[in-house]
Amino acid sequence: MAEIELKTAPSDFRFPTTNQSRHCFTRYIEYHKCLNAKDDGSVDCEKFARYYRSLCPGEWVDRWNEQRANGSFPGPL
Amino acid sequence: MMESIRHSYHLVDPSPWPISGSLGALATTVGGVMYMHPFQGGATLLSLGLIFLLYTMFVWWRDVLRESTLEGHHTKAVQLGPRYGSILFIVSEVMFLFAFFWASSHSSLAPTVDIGGIWPPKGIGVLDPREIPFLNTPILPSSGAAVTWAHHAILAGKEKRAVYALVATVSLALVFTGFQGMEYYQAPSTISDSIYGSTFFLATGFHGFHVIIDETTSTPTLITSTLRPATGYAVLSIFTGMAIAEIELDAPRTNTVWLAEELRKEKRSVSLA
């Protein structure tokens, strides 16, 4: 029987507080910066995607994706 | 026939000015709201209210002058009232402006994810603190220094020098507000542009409004003392009773607010570089 490994984002010393909103946002930014920097098909960025998906509420990600699509995303991308 | 008084307090006579001032203030606020929203006749009501208010100020203070110069009601005990009033007003203003600095620091020192975690928010143009702000920084404290000069001249009974000093005070304040107006006119953002515009224009706007109030309260004093020296001296002496706290505490305080705002801008431009 294959063991299913359940893991959340590792603790990050930049975000020591209980509130992890900024951690989630930073990981989302890092994922998209990574995608921009790397060639297509690179698997290096996947860890950032796993991190933000386990940290961020789904609605936030949907909203940010929409904002990126229509050019109104406020973050430093 | 006046009865003999055994106390030093001024028991005022009935006067129409409190109610006319209240009506003027009501018309001004309602007219102001109507003017800023799509209502008919807002500008008319606002203008009427302001005219009514200015008229009330003129006639009320005319009466106060008569009560002091001709009737001698402004005893030492009476002078304490406006003095405490000025101090309480200034304390309330310190708290008012402290709240603006808090709002600004709260929003800028740890920007929320909603504005992308960056300051200034994306797409917001920032004024260069080395241009007009740097030029205005020596001008406003100079105005504050001149008003302190005026105050000491009044205390020393040097009426003419007090007038010169007040001319310098008002002129410097006018130059300051002129530059501020120019800066607002050319500003790359407005009060409706994100939390940046809201905090910036609320704080600097109220500061500018305050400088304008200082100008408009000093100017009548100045005009009266120049045109009618006898009455003017009374205005100046009321000025000492009522405005010592205002001058001594408020001008340096207003300038401190300005300097703090400048430092904040400076710090921001450093963090951008």
Short mmCIF file of C-alpha atoms in Angstrom, two decimals:
data_model
loop_
_atom_site.label_atom_id
_atom_site.label_comp_id
_atom_site.label_asym_id
_atom_site.label_seq_id
_atom_site.Cartn_x
_atom_site.Cartn_y
_atom_site.Cartn_z
CA MET A 1 0.00 0.00 0.00
CA ALA A 2 1.42 3.35 -1.11
CA GLU A 3 1.81 5.82 1.69
CA ILE A 4 0.19 9.24 0.95
CA GLU A 5 2.40 12.03 2.21
CA LEU A 6 0.53 15.13 3.47
CA LYS A 7 2.68 18.24 3.77
CA THR A 8 1.99 21.95 4.19
CA ALA A 9 4.45 24.74 3.40
CA PRO A 10 7.54 24.63 5.61
CA SER A 11 7.85 27.29 8.27
CA ASP A 12 9.68 30.35 6.94
CA PHE A 13 11.63 32.69 9.21
CA ARG A 14 10.41 35.69 7.18
CA PHE A 15 6.87 35.02 8.42
CA PRO A 16 7.09 34.10 12.11
CA THR A 17 3.57 35.26 13.04
CA THR A 18 0.43 33.16 13.35
CA ASN A 19 -1.10 35.19 10.54
CA GLN A 20 0.34 33.69 7.35
CA SER A 21 -1.44 35.98 4.83
CA ARG A 22 1.77 37.63 3.74
CA HIS A 23 3.50 34.23 3.54
CA CYS A 24 0.77 33.02 1.18
CA PHE A 25 1.03 36.18 -0.96
CA THR A 26 4.83 36.02 -1.12
CA ARG A 27 4.77 32.38 -2.23
CA TYR A 28 2.24 33.26 -4.94
CA ILE A 29 4.54 36.06 -6.13
CA GLU A 30 7.58 33.77 -5.97
CA TYR A 31 5.81 31.13 -8.06
CA HIS A 32 4.99 33.59 -10.83
CA LYS A 33 8.40 35.23 -10.72
CA CYS A 34 9.91 31.75 -11.00
CA LEU A 35 7.71 30.95 -14.03
CA ASN A 36 8.84 34.16 -15.70
CA ALA A 37 12.49 33.43 -15.02
CA LYS A 38 12.61 29.76 -15.98
CA ASP A 39 12.05 28.00 -19.28
CA ASP A 40 8.70 26.34 -19.86
CA GLY A 41 8.43 22.84 -18.48
CA SER A 42 10.80 23.46 -15.61
CA VAL A 43 9.76 21.65 -12.45
CA ASP A 44 11.73 23.96 -10.12
CA CYS A 45 8.73 26.27 -9.66
CA GLU A 46 6.33 23.54 -8.58
CA LYS A 47 7.34 23.74 -4.93
CA PHE A 48 6.26 27.41 -4.78
CA ALA A 49 2.90 26.43 -6.29
CA ARG A 50 2.47 23.73 -3.62
CA TYR A 51 3.34 26.24 -0.90
CA TYR A 52 0.90 28.94 -1.95
CA ARG A 53 -1.86 26.42 -2.64
CA SER A 54 -1.58 25.03 0.85
CA LEU A 55 -1.40 28.49 2.44
CA CYS A 56 -3.81 30.66 0.43
CA PRO A 57 -7.63 30.64 0.53
CA GLY A 58 -8.95 29.55 -2.89
CA GLU A 59 -10.89 32.82 -3.41
CA TRP A 60 -7.71 34.85 -3.02
CA VAL A 61 -5.93 32.82 -5.68
CA ASP A 62 -8.94 33.12 -8.02
CA ARG A 63 -9.02 36.88 -7.51
CA TRP A 64 -5.29 37.26 -8.12
CA ASN A 65 -5.43 35.10 -11.23
CA GLU A 66 -8.24 37.29 -12.56
CA GLN A 67 -6.26 40.43 -11.72
CA ARG A 68 -3.17 39.10 -13.50
CA ALA A 69 -5.31 38.29 -16.53
CA ASN A 70 -6.78 41.82 -16.77
CA GLY A 71 -3.57 43.61 -15.79
CA SER A 72 -4.74 44.96 -12.42
CA PHE A 73 -2.63 42.75 -10.15
CA PRO A 74 -1.08 45.05 -7.52
CA GLY A 75 1.89 42.88 -6.52
CA PRO A 76 5.51 43.27 -7.65
CA LEU A 77 5.65 40.80 -10.54
CA MET B 1 -28.01 102.55 35.50
CA MET B 2 -25.15 100.16 36.06
CA GLU B 3 -25.09 98.38 39.41
CA SER B 4 -21.80 97.90 41.17
CA ILE B 5 -20.19 94.50 40.49
CA ARG B 6 -18.42 92.58 43.23
CA HIS B 7 -16.72 90.01 40.98
CA SER B 8 -14.39 90.09 37.96
CA TYR B 9 -16.46 87.92 35.62
CA HIS B 10 -18.11 89.16 32.45
CA LEU B 11 -21.84 88.37 32.46
CA VAL B 12 -22.74 88.85 28.80
CA ASP B 13 -25.82 90.66 27.49
CA PRO B 14 -28.32 88.92 25.20
CA SER B 15 -27.00 88.89 21.62
CA PRO B 16 -28.30 87.65 18.25
CA TRP B 17 -24.85 86.44 17.08
CA PRO B 18 -24.83 82.91 18.56
CA ILE B 19 -28.02 81.97 16.70
CA SER B 20 -26.98 83.74 13.48
CA GLY B 21 -23.58 82.01 13.65
CA SER B 22 -25.32 78.65 14.14
CA LEU B 23 -27.60 79.25 11.15
CA GLY B 24 -24.59 80.28 9.05
CA ALA B 25 -22.72 77.13 10.07
CA LEU B 26 -25.77 74.98 9.28
CA ALA B 27 -26.17 76.55 5.82
CA THR B 28 -22.43 76.13 5.20
CA THR B 29 -22.35 72.41 6.10
CA VAL B 30 -25.59 71.53 4.28
CA GLY B 31 -24.54 73.66 1.29
CA GLY B 32 -21.08 72.10 1.34
CA VAL B 33 -22.48 68.56 1.25
CA MET B 34 -24.93 69.53 -1.50
CA TYR B 35 -22.11 71.16 -3.48
CA MET B 36 -19.91 68.05 -3.25
CA HIS B 37 -22.78 65.77 -4.32
CA PRO B 38 -25.05 66.18 -7.34
CA PHE B 39 -27.63 68.55 -5.82
CA GLN B 40 -29.11 71.72 -7.29
CA GLY B 41 -28.16 75.00 -5.60
CA GLY B 42 -25.36 73.64 -3.43
CA ALA B 43 -22.95 76.39 -4.44
CA THR B 44 -25.54 79.09 -3.71
CA LEU B 45 -26.34 77.76 -0.22
CA LEU B 46 -22.63 77.28 0.53
CA SER B 47 -21.82 80.87 -0.51
CA LEU B 48 -24.77 82.26 1.46
CA GLY B 49 -23.71 80.28 4.52
CA LEU B 50 -20.12 81.47 4.30
CA ILE B 51 -21.18 85.11 3.83
CA PHE B 52 -23.53 84.81 6.82
CA LEU B 53 -20.76 83.24 8.87
CA LEU B 54 -18.22 85.93 7.93
CA TYR B 55 -20.77 88.65 8.72
CA THR B 56 -21.42 87.08 12.14
CA MET B 57 -17.68 86.88 12.84
CA PHE B 58 -17.30 90.54 11.95
CA VAL B 59 -20.16 91.89 14.08
CA TRP B 60 -19.56 89.51 17.00
CA TRP B 61 -15.90 90.44 17.30
CA ARG B 62 -16.82 94.10 16.82
CA ASP B 63 -19.03 93.72 19.93
CA VAL B 64 -16.23 91.91 21.79
CA LEU B 65 -13.91 94.81 20.97
CA ARG B 66 -16.43 97.30 22.34
CA GLU B 67 -16.87 95.21 25.48
CA SER B 68 -13.13 95.21 26.05
CA THR B 69 -12.07 98.73 25.02
CA LEU B 70 -15.15 100.77 25.97
CA GLU B 71 -16.68 98.68 28.79
CA GLY B 72 -13.54 97.12 30.25
CA HIS B 73 -14.97 93.63 30.69
CA HIS B 74 -11.78 91.77 29.81
CA THR B 75 -10.38 91.37 33.29
CA LYS B 76 -7.56 88.98 34.14
CA ALA B 77 -10.12 86.36 35.14
CA VAL B 78 -12.00 86.76 31.83
CA GLN B 79 -8.77 86.44 29.82
CA LEU B 80 -8.18 83.03 31.36
CA GLY B 81 -11.22 81.61 29.53
CA PRO B 82 -10.01 82.01 25.93
CA ARG B 83 -6.55 81.01 27.10
CA TYR B 84 -7.69 77.63 28.38
CA GLY B 85 -9.86 77.38 25.27
CA SER B 86 -6.84 77.88 22.99
CA ILE B 87 -4.82 75.29 24.88
CA LEU B 88 -7.63 72.71 24.69
CA PHE B 89 -8.06 73.44 20.98
CA ILE B 90 -4.37 72.87 20.32
CA VAL B 91 -4.33 69.65 22.36
CA SER B 92 -7.30 68.38 20.33
CA GLU B 93 -5.48 69.27 17.11
CA VAL B 94 -2.36 67.41 18.18
CA MET B 95 -4.50 64.31 18.65
CA PHE B 96 -6.26 64.94 15.32
CA LEU B 97 -2.97 65.08 13.39
CA PHE B 98 -1.46 62.21 15.39
CA ALA B 99 -4.30 60.08 14.01
CA PHE B 100 -3.36 61.02 10.43
CA PHE B 101 0.26 60.09 11.00
CA TRP B 102 -0.88 56.81 12.53
CA ALA B 103 -3.07 56.07 9.49
CA SER B 104 -0.22 56.90 7.12
CA SER B 105 2.36 54.83 9.01
CA HIS B 106 -0.08 51.94 9.45
CA SER B 107 -0.63 51.82 5.69
CA SER B 108 2.94 52.43 4.53
CA LEU B 109 5.24 50.64 6.98
CA ALA B 110 3.67 47.19 6.41
CA PRO B 111 1.58 47.47 3.21
CA THR B 112 -1.21 44.87 3.08
CA VAL B 113 -1.43 42.17 0.44
CA ASP B 114 -4.49 43.98 -0.99
CA ILE B 115 -2.18 46.66 -2.39
CA GLY B 116 0.41 44.08 -3.39
CA GLY B 117 2.55 44.45 -0.26
CA ILE B 118 4.39 47.41 -1.79
CA TRP B 119 4.55 51.17 -1.02
CA PRO B 120 3.77 53.33 -2.88
CA PRO B 121 1.08 51.10 -4.44
CA LYS B 122 1.61 50.11 -8.06
CA GLY B 123 0.94 52.91 -10.55
CA ILE B 124 0.94 55.72 -7.96
CA GLY B 125 3.16 58.65 -8.90
CA VAL B 126 5.18 60.04 -5.99
CA LEU B 127 6.25 63.67 -5.54
CA ASP B 128 9.96 64.31 -5.40
CA PRO B 129 10.71 65.57 -1.85
CA ARG B 130 13.73 67.50 -3.16
CA GLU B 131 11.55 69.82 -5.26
CA ILE B 132 8.70 71.97 -3.83
CA PRO B 133 8.67 70.23 -0.39
CA PHE B 134 12.35 71.04 0.12
CA LEU B 135 11.73 74.65 -0.93
CA ASN B 136 8.75 74.97 1.41
CA THR B 137 10.57 73.49 4.39
CA PRO B 138 12.50 76.69 5.28
CA ILE B 139 9.55 78.95 4.35
CA LEU B 140 7.02 77.68 6.90
CA PRO B 141 9.37 77.67 9.93
CA SER B 142 10.36 81.23 8.91
CA SER B 143 6.70 82.20 9.12
CA GLY B 144 6.61 80.57 12.57
CA ALA B 145 9.72 82.52 13.61
CA ALA B 146 8.14 85.77 12.40
CA VAL B 147 4.97 85.17 14.44
CA THR B 148 7.11 84.61 17.52
CA TRP B 149 8.79 87.93 16.74
CA ALA B 150 5.32 89.55 16.49
CA HIS B 151 4.32 88.04 19.82
CA HIS B 152 7.40 89.38 21.62
CA ALA B 153 6.89 92.80 19.98
CA ILE B 154 3.29 92.88 21.26
CA LEU B 155 4.42 91.92 24.78
CA ALA B 156 7.07 94.66 24.67
CA GLY B 157 4.48 97.20 23.49
CA LYS B 158 6.27 97.80 20.19
CA GLU B 159 3.15 98.11 18.08
CA LYS B 160 4.83 99.07 14.82
CA ARG B 161 7.30 96.21 14.95
CA ALA B 162 4.45 93.83 15.74
CA VAL B 163 2.75 94.93 12.52
CA TYR B 164 5.97 94.41 10.49
CA ALA B 165 6.40 90.97 12.00
CA LEU B 166 2.79 90.02 11.23
CA VAL B 167 3.23 91.22 7.63
CA ALA B 168 6.25 88.93 7.36
CA THR B 169 4.30 86.06 8.96
CA VAL B 170 1.34 86.32 6.61
CA SER B 171 3.50 86.87 3.50
CA LEU B 172 5.60 83.78 4.19
CA ALA B 173 2.46 81.74 4.89
CA LEU B 174 0.96 82.96 1.60
CA VAL B 175 4.10 81.93 -0.31
CA PHE B 176 3.94 78.54 1.40
CA THR B 177 0.28 77.93 0.51
CA GLY B 178 0.94 79.21 -3.03
CA PHE B 179 3.63 76.58 -3.55
CA GLN B 180 1.42 73.95 -1.91
CA GLY B 181 -1.41 74.85 -4.30
CA MET B 182 0.96 74.59 -7.26
CA GLU B 183 2.18 71.21 -6.04
CA TYR B 184 -1.41 69.93 -5.67
CA TYR B 185 -2.27 71.23 -9.13
CA GLN B 186 0.64 69.36 -10.73
CA ALA B 187 0.45 66.28 -8.48
CA PRO B 188 0.54 62.92 -10.27
CA SER B 189 -2.13 61.44 -7.98
CA THR B 190 -5.39 62.55 -6.30
CA ILE B 191 -7.16 61.89 -3.01
CA SER B 192 -9.16 59.11 -4.69
CA ASP B 193 -6.03 57.22 -5.79
CA SER B 194 -5.66 54.30 -3.35
CA ILE B 195 -4.76 54.46 0.34
CA TYR B 196 -1.66 56.41 -0.69
CA GLY B 197 -3.66 59.33 -2.06
CA SER B 198 -6.15 59.16 0.82
CA THR B 199 -3.56 59.40 3.60
CA PHE B 200 -1.30 61.85 1.76
CA PHE B 201 -3.95 64.39 0.76
CA LEU B 202 -5.92 64.11 4.01
CA ALA B 203 -2.82 64.90 6.11
CA THR B 204 -1.21 67.55 3.88
CA GLY B 205 -4.63 69.02 3.05
CA PHE B 206 -5.57 69.56 6.69
CA HIS B 207 -2.11 70.98 7.32
CA GLY B 208 -2.52 73.43 4.43
CA PHE B 209 -6.04 74.29 5.61
CA HIS B 210 -4.55 75.09 8.99
CA VAL B 211 -1.96 77.42 7.50
CA ILE B 212 -4.77 79.17 5.61
CA ILE B 213 -6.72 79.57 8.89
CA ASP B 214 -3.62 81.13 10.45
CA GLU B 215 -3.42 83.54 7.51
CA THR B 216 -7.09 84.50 7.68
CA THR B 217 -7.00 85.09 11.44
CA SER B 218 -3.80 87.14 11.29
CA THR B 219 -4.87 89.30 8.36
CA PRO B 220 -7.87 91.04 10.04
CA THR B 221 -5.69 91.75 13.09
CA LEU B 222 -3.13 93.25 10.75
CA ILE B 223 -5.59 95.34 8.74
CA THR B 224 -7.27 96.70 11.87
CA SER B 225 -4.00 97.61 13.51
CA THR B 226 -2.75 99.36 10.37
CA LEU B 227 -5.92 101.26 9.46
CA ARG B 228 -7.17 102.18 12.93
CA PRO B 229 -4.25 102.28 15.36
CA ALA B 230 -6.48 102.95 18.41
CA THR B 231 -8.72 99.96 17.82
CA GLY B 232 -5.77 98.09 16.45
CA TYR B 233 -3.97 98.29 19.75
CA ALA B 234 -7.02 96.74 21.43
CA VAL B 235 -7.06 93.98 18.82
CA LEU B 236 -3.41 93.33 19.52
CA SER B 237 -3.99 93.25 23.27
CA ILE B 238 -6.89 90.83 22.88
CA PHE B 239 -4.53 88.95 20.63
CA THR B 240 -2.07 88.60 23.51
CA GLY B 241 -4.77 87.33 25.86
CA MET B 242 -6.37 84.93 23.46
CA ALA B 243 -3.61 83.98 21.06
CA ILE B 244 -0.50 83.63 23.18
CA ALA B 245 -1.15 79.93 23.51
CA GLU B 246 -2.13 79.78 19.85
CA ILE B 247 1.06 81.49 18.66
CA GLU B 248 3.52 80.01 21.09
CA LEU B 249 2.31 76.45 20.83
CA ASP B 250 0.57 76.22 17.52
CA ALA B 251 3.02 77.70 15.02
CA PRO B 252 5.90 75.47 16.16
CA ARG B 253 3.48 72.55 16.36
CA THR B 254 2.19 73.10 12.81
CA ASN B 255 5.77 73.34 11.61
CA THR B 256 6.72 70.17 13.45
CA VAL B 257 3.91 68.39 11.64
CA TRP B 258 5.24 69.73 8.37
CA LEU B 259 8.80 68.64 9.14
CA ALA B 260 7.63 65.19 10.18
CA GLU B 261 5.73 64.91 6.91
CA GLU B 262 8.87 65.96 5.03
CA LEU B 263 10.98 63.38 6.82
CA ARG B 264 8.42 60.74 5.96
CA LYS B 265 8.60 61.69 2.26
CA GLU B 266 12.38 61.75 2.41
CA LYS B 267 12.52 58.29 3.97
CA ARG B 268 10.18 57.00 1.30
CA SER B 269 12.33 58.31 -1.52
CA VAL B 270 15.40 56.74 0.09
CA SER B 271 13.65 53.39 0.34
CA LEU B 272 12.67 53.69 -3.32
CA ALA B 273 16.21 54.39 -4.43
#
